[in-house]
Each structure stands twice: as structure tokens, then as C-alpha cells.
Coordinates of N, CA and C in Angstrom, one line a residue:
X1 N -4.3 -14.1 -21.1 CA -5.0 -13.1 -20.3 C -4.7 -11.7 -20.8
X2 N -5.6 -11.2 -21.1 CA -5.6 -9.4 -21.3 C -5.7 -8.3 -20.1
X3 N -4.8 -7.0 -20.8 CA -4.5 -6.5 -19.9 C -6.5 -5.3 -20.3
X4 N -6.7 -4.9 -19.3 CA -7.8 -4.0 -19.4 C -7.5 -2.7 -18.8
X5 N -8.1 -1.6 -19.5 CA -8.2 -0.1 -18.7 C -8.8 0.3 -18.8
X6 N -8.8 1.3 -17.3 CA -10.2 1.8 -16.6 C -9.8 3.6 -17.9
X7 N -11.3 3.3 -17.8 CA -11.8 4.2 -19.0 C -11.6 5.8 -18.4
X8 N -11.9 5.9 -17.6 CA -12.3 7.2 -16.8 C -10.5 8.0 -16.4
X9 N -9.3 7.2 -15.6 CA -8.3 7.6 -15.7 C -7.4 6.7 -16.4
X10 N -6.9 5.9 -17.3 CA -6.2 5.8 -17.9 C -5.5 4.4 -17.1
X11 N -5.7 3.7 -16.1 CA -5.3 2.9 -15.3 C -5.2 1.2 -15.8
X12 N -4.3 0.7 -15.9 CA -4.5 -0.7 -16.3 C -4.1 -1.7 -15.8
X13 N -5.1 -2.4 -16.2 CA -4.9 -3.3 -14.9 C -4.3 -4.8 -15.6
X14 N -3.0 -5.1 -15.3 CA -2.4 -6.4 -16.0 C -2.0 -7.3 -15.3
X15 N -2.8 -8.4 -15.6 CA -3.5 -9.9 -15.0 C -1.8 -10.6 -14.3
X16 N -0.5 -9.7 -15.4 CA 0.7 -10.6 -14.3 C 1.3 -9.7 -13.2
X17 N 0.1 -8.9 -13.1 CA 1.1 -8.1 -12.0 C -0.1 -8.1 -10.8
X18 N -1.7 -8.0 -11.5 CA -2.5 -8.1 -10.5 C -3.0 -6.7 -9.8
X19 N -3.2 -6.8 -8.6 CA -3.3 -5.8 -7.8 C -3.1 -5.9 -6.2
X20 N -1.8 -6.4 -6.1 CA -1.6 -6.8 -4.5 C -2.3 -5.6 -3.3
X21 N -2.2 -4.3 -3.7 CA -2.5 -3.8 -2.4 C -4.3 -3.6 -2.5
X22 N -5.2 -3.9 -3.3 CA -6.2 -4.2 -3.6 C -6.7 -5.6 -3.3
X23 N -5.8 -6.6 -2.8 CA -6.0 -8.0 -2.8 C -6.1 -8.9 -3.9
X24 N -5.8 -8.5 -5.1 CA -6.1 -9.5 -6.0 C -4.4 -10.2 -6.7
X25 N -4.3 -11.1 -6.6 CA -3.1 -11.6 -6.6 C -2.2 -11.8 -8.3
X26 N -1.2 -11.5 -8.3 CA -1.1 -11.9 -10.1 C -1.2 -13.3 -10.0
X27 N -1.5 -13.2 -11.8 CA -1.7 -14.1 -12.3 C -3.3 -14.0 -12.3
X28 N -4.1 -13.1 -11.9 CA -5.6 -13.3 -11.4 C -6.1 -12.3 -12.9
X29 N -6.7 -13.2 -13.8 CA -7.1 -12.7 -15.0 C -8.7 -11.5 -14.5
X30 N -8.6 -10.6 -15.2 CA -9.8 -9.4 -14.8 C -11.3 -10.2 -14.9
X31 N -11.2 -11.2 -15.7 CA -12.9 -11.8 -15.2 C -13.1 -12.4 -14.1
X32 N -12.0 -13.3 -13.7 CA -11.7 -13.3 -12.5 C -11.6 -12.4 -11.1
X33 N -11.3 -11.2 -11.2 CA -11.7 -10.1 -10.0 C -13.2 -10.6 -9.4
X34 N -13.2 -10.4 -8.3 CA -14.4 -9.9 -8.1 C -15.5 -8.8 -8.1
X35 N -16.4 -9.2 -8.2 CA -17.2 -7.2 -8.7 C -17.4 -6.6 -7.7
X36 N -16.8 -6.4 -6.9 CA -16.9 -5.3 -5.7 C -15.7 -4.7 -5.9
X37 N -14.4 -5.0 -6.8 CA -13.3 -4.6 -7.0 C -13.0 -3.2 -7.3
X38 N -12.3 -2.0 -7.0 CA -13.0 -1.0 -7.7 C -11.0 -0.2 -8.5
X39 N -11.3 0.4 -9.3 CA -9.8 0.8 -9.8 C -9.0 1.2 -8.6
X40 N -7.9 1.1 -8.7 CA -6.9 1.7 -7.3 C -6.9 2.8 -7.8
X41 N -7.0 3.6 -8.7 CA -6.3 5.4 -8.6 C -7.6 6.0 -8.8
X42 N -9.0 5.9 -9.3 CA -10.2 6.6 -9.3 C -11.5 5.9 -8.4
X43 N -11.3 4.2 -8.1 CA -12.4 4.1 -7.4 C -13.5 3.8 -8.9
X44 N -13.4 3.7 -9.7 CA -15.2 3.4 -10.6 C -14.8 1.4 -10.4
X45 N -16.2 1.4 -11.1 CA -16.4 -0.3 -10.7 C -15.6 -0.8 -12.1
X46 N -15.9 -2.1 -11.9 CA -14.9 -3.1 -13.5 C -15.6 -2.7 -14.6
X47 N -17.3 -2.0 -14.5 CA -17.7 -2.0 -15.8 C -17.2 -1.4 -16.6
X48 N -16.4 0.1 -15.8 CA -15.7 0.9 -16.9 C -14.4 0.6 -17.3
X49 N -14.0 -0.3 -17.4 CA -12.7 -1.0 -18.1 C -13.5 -2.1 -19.3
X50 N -11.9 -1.2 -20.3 CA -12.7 -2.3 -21.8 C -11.2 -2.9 -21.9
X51 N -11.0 -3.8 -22.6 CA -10.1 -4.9 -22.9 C -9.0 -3.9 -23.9
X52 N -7.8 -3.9 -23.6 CA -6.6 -3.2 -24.4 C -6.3 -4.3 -25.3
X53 N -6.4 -3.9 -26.7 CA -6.0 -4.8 -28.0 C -4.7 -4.3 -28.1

């Protein structure tokens, strides 16, 4: 699983830590999210997160 970041603030979101207070549990890979999901620190949707090589 890859970790991805939201483009707009710098936020990343990594699949073993998840996003508990967002509801998304670790281990829960980002294609996995749901698309209503939105960043915890700015709010944009999953589209603006690209994959961290």
C-alpha cells in the first residue's frame, strides 16, 4: 500500500495509520477510502492527492 498526499496542504495520508478520527481504519489502503472522504487538515476531495514515490 502507498502512502499519498494531498496536494493543496502537504497532508499524507498512510494506509498503516489510516485516519481514525475521519473513520477510516488502518490498514485501509487510499483506493479503498471512500469518495466522500475529504483531507482532515484542508477538507479538498481524494482527487487532489497523487501517490508519494
Amino acid at each position: 500500500m502507498k502512502d499519498y498526499q494531498c496536494e493543496p496542504c502537504g497532508y499524507i495520508y498512510d494506509p498503516k495509520v489510516g485516519d481514525p478520527d475521519g473513520g477510516i481504519a488502518p490498514g485501509t489502503a487510499f483506493e479503498d477510502i471512500p469518495d466522500d472522504w475529504v483531507c482532515p487538515i484542508c477538507g479538498v476531495g481524494k482527487e487532489f492527492f497523487t501517490v508519494v514515490e
